[in-house]
Coordinates of C-alpha atoms and ligand atoms in Angstrom, one line a residue:
M1 CA 80.6 51.3 122.2
C2 CA 81.1 47.5 122.2
G3 CA 84.6 46.1 122.2
I4 CA 85.7 43.4 119.8
V5 CA 88.9 41.2 120.0
A6 CA 89.9 38.1 118.1
Y7 CA 93.0 36.0 117.6
V8 CA 94.1 33.2 115.3
G9 CA 97.7 31.8 115.3
H10 CA 100.0 29.7 117.3
R11 CA 99.2 31.0 120.8
E12 CA 96.4 29.9 123.2
A13 CA 93.6 32.2 122.1
C14 CA 91.6 32.4 125.3
P15 CA 94.1 34.3 127.4
V16 CA 94.9 36.7 124.5
V17 CA 91.1 37.4 124.0
I18 CA 90.4 37.8 127.7
K19 CA 93.3 40.2 128.2
G20 CA 92.2 42.1 125.2
L21 CA 88.6 42.3 126.5
K22 CA 89.9 43.8 129.7
R23 CA 91.8 46.4 127.7
L24 CA 88.6 47.2 125.7
E25 CA 86.3 47.1 128.6
Y26 CA 86.1 50.9 128.7
R27 CA 84.1 50.6 125.4
G28 CA 81.2 48.7 127.0
Y29 CA 80.8 46.6 130.2
D30 CA 77.3 45.3 130.2
S31 CA 78.3 41.7 129.4
A32 CA 81.3 39.8 128.0
G33 CA 81.6 36.6 126.0
V34 CA 84.1 34.4 124.0
A35 CA 83.9 31.9 121.2
L36 CA 86.6 29.2 121.0
M37 CA 87.2 26.0 118.9
N38 CA 88.0 23.5 121.6
G39 CA 87.7 19.7 121.6
H40 CA 83.9 20.2 121.6
G41 CA 83.7 22.2 118.4
L42 CA 82.6 25.8 118.2
K43 CA 81.8 26.8 121.8
V44 CA 80.4 30.1 123.1
Y45 CA 80.7 31.2 126.8
K46 CA 79.1 34.5 127.9
K47 CA 78.0 36.2 131.0
K48 CA 76.2 39.4 132.1
G49 CA 78.6 41.9 133.8
K50 CA 82.2 42.6 133.5
V51 CA 85.0 40.4 132.0
V52 CA 85.8 39.1 135.5
A53 CA 82.4 37.4 135.6
L54 CA 83.2 35.8 132.3
E55 CA 86.5 34.6 133.7
R56 CA 84.7 33.0 136.6
E57 CA 82.3 31.3 134.0
L58 CA 85.3 29.9 132.2
E59 CA 86.9 28.4 135.2
G60 CA 87.2 24.6 134.8
K61 CA 86.0 24.7 131.2
E62 CA 88.0 23.4 128.2
T63 CA 89.5 26.5 126.7
H64 CA 92.3 25.1 124.6
S65 CA 92.1 26.7 121.2
T66 CA 94.4 28.6 118.9
I67 CA 91.5 30.6 117.5
G68 CA 89.0 32.7 119.4
M69 CA 87.0 35.9 119.6
G70 CA 85.5 37.9 122.3
H71 CA 83.2 40.8 122.9
T72 CA 82.3 43.4 125.6
R73 CA 78.8 44.8 125.2
W74 CA 77.2 48.2 125.5
A75 CA 73.5 47.2 125.1
T76 CA 71.5 48.6 122.3
H77 CA 68.9 45.9 121.3
G78 CA 67.8 44.0 124.4
E79 CA 68.7 44.4 128.1
P80 CA 72.1 43.4 129.4
N81 CA 71.8 39.7 130.3
D82 CA 73.5 36.4 129.5
V83 CA 71.3 35.7 126.5
N84 CA 71.8 39.0 124.7
A85 CA 75.5 38.9 125.3
H86 CA 77.8 38.2 122.3
P87 CA 78.9 36.0 120.6
H88 CA 75.7 34.7 119.1
Y89 CA 75.4 31.3 117.5
S90 CA 73.6 31.1 114.1
F91 CA 70.4 29.0 113.8
H92 CA 72.2 25.7 113.0
R93 CA 75.2 26.7 115.2
K94 CA 77.5 26.5 112.2
L95 CA 79.0 29.9 113.0
A96 CA 79.2 32.5 115.8
I97 CA 79.3 36.2 115.4
I98 CA 80.3 39.3 117.4
H99 CA 79.2 42.8 116.4
N100 CA 79.7 46.4 117.3
G101 CA 77.1 48.8 115.8
I102 CA 73.5 48.7 114.9
I103 CA 71.8 46.8 112.0
E104 CA 69.0 49.2 111.2
N105 CA 67.0 46.9 108.9
Y106 CA 67.3 43.9 111.3
A107 CA 63.6 43.7 111.8
A108 CA 62.9 43.2 108.1
I109 CA 65.6 40.5 107.8
K110 CA 64.3 38.9 111.0
Q111 CA 60.7 38.7 109.5
A112 CA 62.0 37.0 106.4
L113 CA 63.9 34.5 108.5
L114 CA 60.9 33.9 110.8
K115 CA 58.9 33.0 107.7
K116 CA 61.5 30.4 106.8
G117 CA 61.0 28.8 110.3
H118 CA 63.9 30.4 112.1
T119 CA 63.7 31.0 115.8
F120 CA 65.7 33.4 117.9
T121 CA 67.0 33.2 121.4
S122 CA 68.1 36.8 121.9
E123 CA 66.6 40.2 121.3
T124 CA 69.7 41.4 119.4
D125 CA 70.2 42.6 115.9
T126 CA 73.5 40.7 115.9
E127 CA 71.8 37.3 116.2
V128 CA 69.7 38.2 113.2
L129 CA 72.8 39.0 111.1
G130 CA 74.4 35.8 112.1
Q131 CA 71.4 33.7 111.1
F132 CA 71.1 35.7 107.9
I133 CA 74.7 34.9 107.0
E134 CA 74.3 31.2 107.8
D135 CA 71.1 31.1 105.8
I136 CA 72.8 32.4 102.7
W137 CA 75.8 30.1 103.3
E138 CA 73.5 27.1 103.4
N139 CA 71.3 28.0 100.5
N140 CA 73.6 29.8 98.0
G141 CA 76.2 27.1 97.8
G142 CA 79.3 29.4 98.1
T143 CA 81.9 29.8 100.8
L144 CA 81.4 31.5 104.2
E145 CA 83.2 34.5 102.8
D146 CA 80.7 34.7 99.9
A147 CA 77.9 34.5 102.4
V148 CA 79.2 37.3 104.6
R149 CA 79.7 39.5 101.6
L150 CA 76.2 38.8 100.2
A151 CA 74.6 39.4 103.6
L152 CA 76.4 42.7 104.2
Q153 CA 75.3 43.9 100.8
E154 CA 71.8 43.8 102.2
V155 CA 72.5 45.3 105.5
V156 CA 71.7 48.9 106.4
G157 CA 73.4 50.4 109.4
A158 CA 76.8 50.3 111.1
Y159 CA 78.9 47.3 111.9
A160 CA 82.2 45.8 112.8
I161 CA 81.8 42.1 112.9
V162 CA 83.9 39.0 113.3
V163 CA 82.6 35.6 112.3
M164 CA 84.0 32.1 113.2
S165 CA 82.7 28.9 111.8
E166 CA 82.7 25.3 113.1
T167 CA 84.2 24.1 109.8
D168 CA 87.5 25.9 109.8
S169 CA 89.6 26.4 112.9
T170 CA 92.1 28.6 110.9
Q171 CA 89.5 31.1 109.6
L172 CA 88.3 34.5 111.0
I173 CA 86.2 36.7 108.8
A174 CA 85.8 40.3 109.8
A175 CA 84.1 43.3 108.2
R176 CA 83.4 47.0 109.0
K177 CA 81.2 49.8 108.0
G178 CA 81.0 52.8 110.4
S179 CA 82.5 51.0 113.4
P180 CA 86.3 50.6 113.9
L181 CA 88.3 47.5 113.4
V182 CA 92.1 47.1 113.5
I183 CA 94.0 44.1 112.3
G184 CA 97.3 43.3 114.1
V185 CA 99.9 41.4 112.0
G186 CA 101.9 39.3 114.5
E187 CA 104.7 36.8 114.2
E188 CA 104.5 33.4 112.5
N189 CA 101.4 34.2 110.5
E190 CA 99.3 35.1 113.5
F191 CA 96.6 37.8 113.4
F192 CA 94.8 39.9 115.9
L193 CA 91.5 41.8 115.4
A194 CA 90.3 44.5 117.7
S195 CA 88.1 47.6 118.0
D196 CA 91.3 49.6 118.7
A197 CA 95.0 48.9 119.0
T198 CA 95.1 48.6 122.8
P199 CA 94.7 44.8 122.9
I200 CA 97.2 44.4 120.1
V201 CA 100.1 46.6 121.1
E202 CA 101.8 44.2 123.4
Y203 CA 102.1 41.6 120.6
T204 CA 102.8 43.7 117.5
K205 CA 103.2 47.3 116.3
D206 CA 102.1 46.4 112.8
V207 CA 98.5 47.2 112.2
I208 CA 96.1 47.5 109.3
Y209 CA 93.0 49.8 109.7
L210 CA 90.1 48.1 108.0
N211 CA 88.1 50.6 105.8
D212 CA 84.4 50.8 105.5
Y213 CA 82.9 48.2 103.2
E214 CA 86.0 46.0 103.5
I215 CA 86.0 42.3 104.5
A216 CA 89.1 40.7 106.0
V217 CA 89.5 37.0 105.5
I218 CA 92.1 35.3 107.6
K219 CA 92.6 31.7 106.6
E220 CA 95.5 29.3 107.1
G221 CA 97.8 32.1 108.2
D222 CA 97.1 34.4 105.2
L223 CA 95.2 37.6 105.1
K224 CA 93.1 38.8 102.2
I225 CA 91.0 42.0 102.1
V226 CA 88.1 42.4 99.6
N227 CA 85.5 45.0 99.1
L228 CA 81.8 44.3 99.3
D229 CA 81.9 44.0 95.5
N230 CA 84.6 41.3 95.8
T231 CA 87.5 43.3 94.4
T232 CA 90.7 42.6 96.3
T233 CA 92.4 45.6 98.0
T234 CA 96.1 45.9 99.1
P235 CA 96.3 46.6 102.8
Y236 CA 98.7 49.3 104.1
V237 CA 100.6 48.2 107.2
H238 CA 101.0 51.1 109.7
K239 CA 103.5 51.1 112.6
I240 CA 101.8 52.2 115.8
E241 CA 103.7 54.2 118.3
M242 CA 101.6 53.4 121.4
E243 CA 103.6 51.9 124.3
L244 CA 102.1 49.3 126.7
A245 CA 102.7 51.6 129.7
A246 CA 100.4 54.2 128.2
I247 CA 97.4 51.8 128.5
E248 CA 98.1 50.6 132.0
K249 CA 97.3 52.4 135.3
G250 CA 100.9 52.9 136.4
G251 CA 100.2 52.8 140.1
Y252 CA 97.2 55.1 140.1
D253 CA 93.9 53.9 141.5
H254 CA 92.0 54.7 138.4
F255 CA 92.8 55.6 134.8
M256 CA 91.0 58.9 135.2
L257 CA 93.3 60.0 138.0
K258 CA 96.3 58.9 136.0
E259 CA 95.1 60.8 133.0
I260 CA 94.4 64.0 135.1
F261 CA 97.9 63.8 136.5
E262 CA 99.4 63.2 133.0
Q263 CA 98.2 66.6 131.8
P264 CA 101.5 68.5 132.2
R265 CA 103.0 65.9 129.8
S266 CA 100.0 65.5 127.5
I267 CA 99.7 69.3 127.0
A268 CA 103.4 69.5 126.4
D269 CA 103.1 66.7 123.8
S270 CA 100.2 68.4 122.1
M271 CA 102.5 71.5 121.6
R272 CA 105.7 69.5 120.8
G273 CA 107.2 70.6 117.5
R274 CA 104.4 73.1 117.1
V275 CA 105.2 75.9 119.5
Q276 CA 108.6 77.6 119.7
A277 CA 108.2 80.7 121.8
D278 CA 111.9 81.8 121.7
A279 CA 111.8 81.9 117.9
G280 CA 108.3 83.2 117.7
I281 CA 107.3 80.2 115.6
L282 CA 104.0 78.3 115.5
Q283 CA 103.0 75.6 113.1
L284 CA 100.6 72.8 112.7
G285 CA 102.2 70.5 110.2
G286 CA 99.0 68.6 109.3
L287 CA 97.3 71.9 108.3
R288 CA 100.2 73.5 106.5
D289 CA 98.6 73.5 103.1
Y290 CA 95.2 74.7 104.5
M291 CA 96.3 77.5 106.8
D292 CA 95.7 80.3 104.3
K293 CA 92.3 78.9 103.6
L294 CA 91.6 78.9 107.3
A295 CA 92.9 82.5 107.7
R296 CA 90.7 83.6 104.7
S297 CA 87.6 81.8 105.8
E298 CA 84.5 83.8 106.5
R299 CA 83.1 81.4 109.0
I300 CA 84.1 78.4 111.0
V301 CA 81.6 75.7 112.1
I302 CA 82.8 73.6 114.9
I303 CA 81.1 70.2 115.5
G304 CA 81.6 67.7 118.3
C305 CA 79.8 66.0 121.2
G306 CA 80.1 66.1 125.0
T307 CA 83.5 67.2 126.2
S308 CA 84.7 67.8 122.6
W309 CA 81.8 70.2 122.1
H310 CA 82.9 72.0 125.2
A311 CA 86.4 72.3 123.7
G312 CA 84.7 73.7 120.6
L313 CA 83.0 76.4 122.8
V314 CA 86.4 77.4 124.2
A315 CA 87.8 77.6 120.6
E316 CA 84.9 79.9 119.6
Y317 CA 86.0 82.6 122.0
I318 CA 89.7 82.3 121.0
F319 CA 89.1 82.3 117.2
E320 CA 86.7 85.2 117.4
E321 CA 88.9 87.2 119.7
L322 CA 92.2 86.6 118.1
A323 CA 91.5 85.8 114.4
R324 CA 88.2 87.7 114.1
I325 CA 86.6 84.8 112.3
P326 CA 82.9 84.2 113.2
V327 CA 82.4 80.8 114.7
E328 CA 79.4 78.6 115.3
V329 CA 79.6 75.6 117.6
E330 CA 77.1 72.8 117.0
Y331 CA 76.3 69.5 118.6
A332 CA 77.2 67.0 115.8
S333 CA 74.0 65.1 116.6
E334 CA 71.9 68.2 115.8
F335 CA 73.9 69.4 112.9
R336 CA 73.5 66.1 111.0
Y337 CA 69.7 66.2 111.1
R338 CA 69.3 69.9 110.1
N339 CA 69.8 71.3 106.7
P340 CA 72.8 73.4 107.7
I341 CA 73.9 76.3 105.6
I342 CA 77.4 75.8 104.4
K343 CA 78.8 78.5 102.2
E344 CA 81.9 78.3 100.0
G345 CA 84.9 79.2 102.1
D346 CA 83.4 77.8 105.3
I347 CA 85.7 75.6 107.3
V348 CA 84.2 72.8 109.5
I349 CA 86.4 71.7 112.4
A350 CA 85.3 68.3 113.8
I351 CA 86.6 67.6 117.3
S352 CA 86.7 64.0 118.7
Q353 CA 88.9 62.2 121.2
S354 CA 88.1 58.8 119.9
G355 CA 87.7 59.8 116.3
E356 CA 84.8 57.2 116.1
T357 CA 81.8 59.1 117.4
A358 CA 78.9 58.2 115.1
D359 CA 77.2 61.6 115.2
T360 CA 80.4 63.5 114.5
L361 CA 81.2 61.2 111.6
A362 CA 77.8 61.6 110.1
A363 CA 78.0 65.4 110.5
I364 CA 81.3 65.4 108.7
E365 CA 79.8 63.4 105.8
L366 CA 76.9 65.9 105.6
A367 CA 79.3 68.9 105.6
K368 CA 81.4 67.3 103.0
S369 CA 78.4 66.7 100.7
K370 CA 77.8 70.4 100.9
G371 CA 81.3 71.3 99.8
A372 CA 82.9 72.3 103.1
T373 CA 86.6 71.8 103.9
I374 CA 86.8 69.7 107.0
F375 CA 89.6 69.7 109.6
G376 CA 89.8 67.1 112.3
V377 CA 91.1 67.5 115.8
C378 CA 91.4 63.9 117.0
N379 CA 93.3 62.0 119.6
V380 CA 93.2 58.5 118.2
V381 CA 95.7 58.1 115.3
G382 CA 94.2 56.4 112.2
S383 CA 90.6 56.7 113.6
S384 CA 87.6 57.0 111.3
I385 CA 87.2 60.8 111.7
A386 CA 91.0 61.4 111.3
R387 CA 90.7 59.6 107.9
A388 CA 87.4 61.2 106.9
T389 CA 88.7 64.8 107.1
D390 CA 90.6 66.8 104.5
A391 CA 93.3 67.8 107.0
G392 CA 93.8 67.9 110.7
A393 CA 96.0 67.9 113.7
Y394 CA 96.3 65.1 116.2
T395 CA 96.1 66.1 119.9
H396 CA 98.8 63.6 120.9
A397 CA 97.3 63.2 124.4
G398 CA 98.1 59.5 124.4
P399 CA 95.5 56.8 125.0
E400 CA 92.6 58.0 127.2
I401 CA 91.0 55.0 128.9
G402 CA 88.8 56.6 131.6
V403 CA 85.3 57.1 130.2
A404 CA 85.3 60.7 131.5
S405 CA 87.5 62.8 129.2
T406 CA 90.2 64.8 131.0
K407 CA 93.5 65.1 129.3
A408 CA 91.8 64.8 125.9
F409 CA 89.9 68.1 126.7
T410 CA 93.1 70.1 127.6
A411 CA 94.9 68.7 124.5
Q412 CA 92.0 69.6 122.3
V413 CA 92.0 73.2 123.7
T414 CA 95.7 73.4 123.2
V415 CA 95.6 72.4 119.6
L416 CA 92.6 74.7 118.8
T417 CA 94.5 77.6 120.5
I418 CA 97.5 77.0 118.3
M419 CA 95.2 76.8 115.3
A420 CA 93.6 80.1 116.2
L421 CA 96.9 81.8 116.9
E422 CA 98.3 80.7 113.6
A423 CA 95.2 81.9 111.7
A424 CA 95.4 85.2 113.6
Q425 CA 99.0 85.7 112.7
R426 CA 98.4 85.0 109.0
K427 CA 95.4 87.3 109.0
G428 CA 97.3 90.1 110.8
T429 CA 94.6 90.4 113.5
I430 CA 97.0 89.9 116.4
S431 CA 99.8 92.2 117.4
E432 CA 103.3 90.7 117.4
S433 CA 103.7 91.4 121.1
L434 CA 100.5 89.6 122.1
F435 CA 101.4 86.7 119.7
R436 CA 104.8 86.3 121.3
Q437 CA 103.3 86.7 124.8
L438 CA 100.8 83.9 124.2
L439 CA 103.5 81.6 122.8
V440 CA 105.5 82.1 126.0
E441 CA 102.5 81.6 128.2
L442 CA 101.5 78.5 126.2
E443 CA 104.9 77.0 126.9
S444 CA 104.4 77.7 130.6
I445 CA 101.1 75.9 130.9
P446 CA 102.5 72.4 131.7
A447 CA 104.3 73.8 134.7
K448 CA 101.2 75.7 135.8
V449 CA 99.1 72.6 135.5
E450 CA 101.7 70.8 137.7
M451 CA 101.1 73.5 140.4
V452 CA 97.3 73.0 140.3
L453 CA 97.8 69.3 140.7
Q454 CA 99.7 70.0 144.0
A455 CA 96.3 71.2 145.4
A456 CA 94.9 67.7 145.0
D457 CA 94.8 67.0 148.7
K458 CA 92.9 70.3 149.4
I459 CA 90.4 69.5 146.7
K460 CA 90.0 66.0 148.2
E461 CA 89.1 67.7 151.5
I462 CA 86.5 69.8 149.8
A463 CA 85.1 66.8 148.0
Y464 CA 84.7 65.0 151.3
I465 CA 82.5 67.8 152.6
F466 CA 80.3 67.7 149.5
T467 CA 80.3 64.0 148.9
Y468 CA 76.5 63.6 149.6
A469 CA 75.3 66.8 147.9
R470 CA 72.3 66.1 145.7
N471 CA 72.8 68.9 143.2
F472 CA 75.6 71.3 142.0
I473 CA 75.7 74.5 140.0
Y474 CA 78.8 75.5 138.1
L475 CA 79.2 79.1 137.0
G476 CA 81.8 80.8 134.8
R477 CA 82.0 83.7 132.3
G478 CA 83.7 84.1 129.0
L479 CA 86.2 81.3 128.4
N480 CA 85.4 79.9 131.8
F481 CA 81.7 79.3 130.8
P482 CA 82.5 76.2 128.7
V483 CA 84.8 75.1 131.6
A484 CA 81.8 75.4 133.9
L485 CA 79.8 73.2 131.5
E486 CA 82.7 70.7 131.4
G487 CA 83.0 70.7 135.2
A488 CA 79.3 69.9 135.6
L489 CA 79.5 67.1 132.9
K490 CA 82.5 65.5 134.8
L491 CA 80.6 65.5 138.1
K492 CA 77.4 64.1 136.7
E493 CA 78.9 61.4 134.5
I494 CA 81.1 59.8 137.2
S495 CA 79.3 60.6 140.5
Y496 CA 75.7 60.6 139.2
I497 CA 75.0 63.9 141.1
H498 CA 72.8 66.3 139.2
A499 CA 74.9 69.2 138.1
E500 CA 74.3 72.2 135.7
G501 CA 76.7 74.7 134.2
Y502 CA 75.6 78.2 133.4
P503 CA 77.2 81.5 132.3
A504 CA 77.4 83.3 135.7
A505 CA 75.2 86.2 134.6
E506 CA 72.4 83.8 133.5
M507 CA 71.9 82.6 137.1
K508 CA 69.5 85.5 137.9
H509 CA 67.3 84.5 134.9
G510 CA 66.1 81.3 136.6
P511 CA 68.6 79.0 138.3
I512 CA 68.9 81.4 141.2
A513 CA 65.6 80.0 142.4
L514 CA 67.5 76.8 143.2
I515 CA 69.9 78.4 145.6
D516 CA 69.7 77.6 149.3
E517 CA 72.0 76.3 152.0
D518 CA 71.9 72.9 150.4
M519 CA 73.2 74.1 147.0
P520 CA 76.9 74.0 146.4
V521 CA 77.9 76.4 143.7
V522 CA 81.3 76.1 142.0
V523 CA 82.3 79.5 140.6
I524 CA 85.3 80.0 138.4
A525 CA 86.3 83.5 139.5
T526 CA 89.7 84.1 138.1
K527 CA 91.2 87.6 137.6
D528 CA 90.1 88.7 134.2
S529 CA 88.0 91.4 132.7
S530 CA 84.7 89.9 134.1
Y531 CA 86.1 89.3 137.6
E532 CA 84.1 92.1 139.2
K533 CA 80.9 90.9 137.6
V534 CA 81.6 87.3 138.8
V535 CA 82.2 88.6 142.3
S536 CA 78.7 90.2 142.2
N537 CA 77.2 86.9 141.1
I538 CA 79.0 85.2 144.0
Q539 CA 77.4 87.8 146.4
E540 CA 74.0 87.0 144.9
V541 CA 74.6 83.3 145.8
K542 CA 75.9 84.1 149.3
A543 CA 72.9 86.4 149.9
R544 CA 70.7 83.3 149.4
K545 CA 72.9 81.1 151.7
G546 CA 74.4 79.1 148.8
R547 CA 77.7 77.4 149.5
V548 CA 80.4 78.7 147.2
I549 CA 83.5 76.9 146.1
A550 CA 85.5 79.4 144.2
I551 CA 88.4 78.8 141.7
T552 CA 90.5 81.9 142.3
T553 CA 93.7 83.3 140.9
E554 CA 96.6 83.0 143.3
G555 CA 97.1 86.0 145.4
D556 CA 93.4 86.9 145.4
T557 CA 92.8 88.2 149.0
D558 CA 89.2 89.3 148.5
L559 CA 87.4 86.1 147.7
P560 CA 88.6 83.9 150.6
G561 CA 86.6 86.1 153.1
M562 CA 83.6 86.0 150.9
V563 CA 83.1 82.4 149.9
D564 CA 83.1 79.0 151.7
F565 CA 86.1 77.4 150.0
T566 CA 88.8 78.6 147.6
I567 CA 91.0 76.6 145.2
E568 CA 93.8 78.8 143.9
I569 CA 95.2 78.4 140.5
P570 CA 98.2 80.2 138.9
K571 CA 97.8 83.4 136.9
V572 CA 97.7 83.0 133.1
H573 CA 96.5 85.0 130.1
S574 CA 92.7 84.8 130.0
M575 CA 92.8 83.2 126.5
L576 CA 94.7 80.2 128.0
M577 CA 92.7 80.0 131.3
P578 CA 90.6 77.0 130.4
L579 CA 93.8 74.9 130.3
I580 CA 94.3 75.6 134.0
S581 CA 90.8 76.2 135.4
A582 CA 89.5 72.8 134.1
I583 CA 92.0 70.9 136.3
P584 CA 90.5 71.5 139.8
L585 CA 87.1 70.7 138.5
Q586 CA 88.3 67.3 137.1
L587 CA 89.8 66.6 140.5
L588 CA 86.7 67.7 142.4
A589 CA 84.5 65.4 140.3
Y590 CA 87.0 62.5 140.7
Y591 CA 87.3 62.7 144.4
I592 CA 83.5 63.1 145.0
A593 CA 82.8 60.1 142.8
V594 CA 85.5 57.9 144.6
M595 CA 84.0 58.9 148.0
R596 CA 80.6 57.9 146.8
G597 CA 82.0 54.5 145.8
R598 CA 81.3 55.0 142.1
N599 CA 83.1 53.1 139.4
V600 CA 85.0 56.1 138.1
D601 CA 86.6 54.6 135.0
Q602 CA 83.4 52.8 133.9
P603 CA 80.4 54.8 135.0
R604 CA 77.0 53.3 134.5
N605 CA 75.3 53.4 131.1
L606 CA 78.3 55.1 129.5
A607 CA 80.9 54.0 127.0
K608 CA 84.1 55.6 125.9
S609 CA 83.5 55.6 122.2
V610 CA 79.9 56.3 121.1
T611 CA 79.7 54.5 117.8
V612 CA 75.9 54.4 117.7
E613 CA 73.4 57.2 117.3
Ligands
M6R701 O1 85.4 60.6 121.3 P1 84.6 61.9 121.3 O2 85.4 63.1 121.8 O3 84.0 62.2 120.0 O4 83.5 61.7 122.3 C1 82.5 62.7 122.6 C2 81.7 62.4 123.8 O5 81.1 61.2 123.8 C3 82.6 62.4 125.0 O6 83.3 63.6 125.2 C4 81.8 62.2 126.3 O7 81.0 63.3 126.6 C5 82.7 62.0 127.5 N1 82.3 60.9 128.3 C6 82.9 63.2 128.4 O8 83.7 62.9 129.5

C-alpha cells in the first residue's frame, strides 16, 4: 500500500525523498507529499496524483533542507485529493506525520479530540494520529518520543509512521506495527527510512528491519530503538544484496515487460544451488531441518492471495500427485476469519511475493496460534512474512516492481515444485527415474521460457486483434486450470477487460451461455493426459462461434486448423507445464493493456503490496 521515505543527514533531503518516492510509487499512486524543514520552518507540500505532480508543485519553492520525509498514498480513509494526501500537520502544526496502514480506533480518538476543541482538515485516520501525538506531547510534559510511544500504546490497527517536528531539525521518529519499515544506515551519521529497501539501495547496503512495536528515534546523527514499553533493543544490521539495476527498467518500456523477459534468469535463480540434475540432488537449505516433518505431514494447507494463491493451486496438484499428501488451498483473507481445523502434523505454507500482505500475515498468526508449523515462500528478503514463519525458502526472483505479478509467480511455482519433489523423494512416493527426469526437465525450463519469449511479436499481433474485446474466457485443465485463472487475472488487472478463468470442463455448466462471435476464449491445450478432452471443449466453443486462441504444444498439427490462433510452446513434463504456459498469457495481457493505453505498471485502484485488509 502506501510508500514511506525519509532522510536525515548531510545531503539535500528533497531530491533523496523525491527519488525514493518514485521508486516506491508502485506501492500507491493516488497522491504524493513531502515535509521539509526549510527557512520557513516545518513545511508540507502535497498533491493529488503521481510524484511528477508533486515535483511540479515544488517548482520554485524553497526546498533546502537536510531532513525530509515523503509519502505516496493508496487511499483508505477519504478520497484521493490534495487535502487527504500525506504528510499531515498536527493541530498546532508542531509536527507532521506520514503513515502506511489503518488506525482502526481512529474514530474514538477523533471524538475525544473533538471534545477538546480540535478540528480536522482531512478525512484521514493519519491526521487523527498526528493530532493525538501532539496533544499528548503538549499535555504530558515529556519529549516527542514519549508522546509517540504513549499514543501508539493506545492505537489499534496497523501502522508504519514517521514523525518530524518543528523543534528539532535533526530528529525523525518512526514506528511500525504490521506495516513494513526499513532503516538505511548511510555514511557520516546519515539515515534513511523507507517502506522497502528500493529507495535506500543506491546510498547504502546496510539496513535494519524495524520490528513490530518498535520505535526508532534518530536524533543528532544517532539511532536508538525502543519498544512500546520503553525498553531499548539492539538493532541487527543486515547487508542487502539488491543491485540498483534490478530496480530500474533497463531499456524496457515497462517494469512488467522487463520482468516477463527476466524469467529465464529468475527461474534459474530460484533453482540455483537447489537443483543438481546430473548428481540427482535436490535441496532447499531453508527447510533442511523441516523436510522430514513435511514428508510425514498428513495434510498441507496453502494460504495466499491473488497470484500467490494461484501458485498455491498449482502446488496442490504437484504435492498430491508426487508426494501423495492431501493439500487444501485457501485464500488467506477467508482462512483468517474462519475457525480452521488445524491438526497436529499439519503444515501451513504461506506464499507471498511481497511478504507483507496483511491477510496472509494474519492467517499465519492464526495458524500459529493453533499450533501449525508454518513455511514461507516469499520473494522479499527480510519481509514480515519471511520473519513470521518457522522456516521457508526465498524465491530469489529479484525485485518485482510491476503491480501485476509475473516473474514472482513462476519463481513461486519453481520453489513449490522443488519442495514437493523433495518431500516425494523422502517419502518414497516417486520413482527414481521420474525424480531424475523431473530434475533434468526443471533445469531445461529457463531455455524453454526463452523460446516462448521469442513468440512475443506473434502474441503482439494477436493482442492487436483483440484490443477492444469486452470480455475474455480462459480455460485450462489440471495444472493448466490455475494458469487459466492467472491469465484472466493478469488481463483484468492491467487492461480492465472483464476476464474469467474456468476449468475447461466446467464451461458447459454455465459459462458456455456467454459464448458467441464476440467472445474470445483462450484455451491452454497442451499435449497431456487431458488433451483430447480439452479439444472437445474447444469444439464446443467453435460450434457456438467463439473465437479461440489456443496455447498448443509445438508440433501439434491438429489444433491450427480448428482454432482461430495458436501460440506454440515447447514440450515439457505436465508437472512443469505452468512454468511455460503462464508466459504467453502474461505477454497477451501486457500487449492488450499497452494497446488500450493503460498504465501497465500502475493499474488503477491497485497497489503492489496490500498491507491493509
Ligand atoms: O505480495 P503477495 O504475493 O502476497 O500479493 C498477493 C496479491 O496481492 C498479488 O498477487 C496480486 O494479486 C497481484 N497484483 C497479482 O498480479
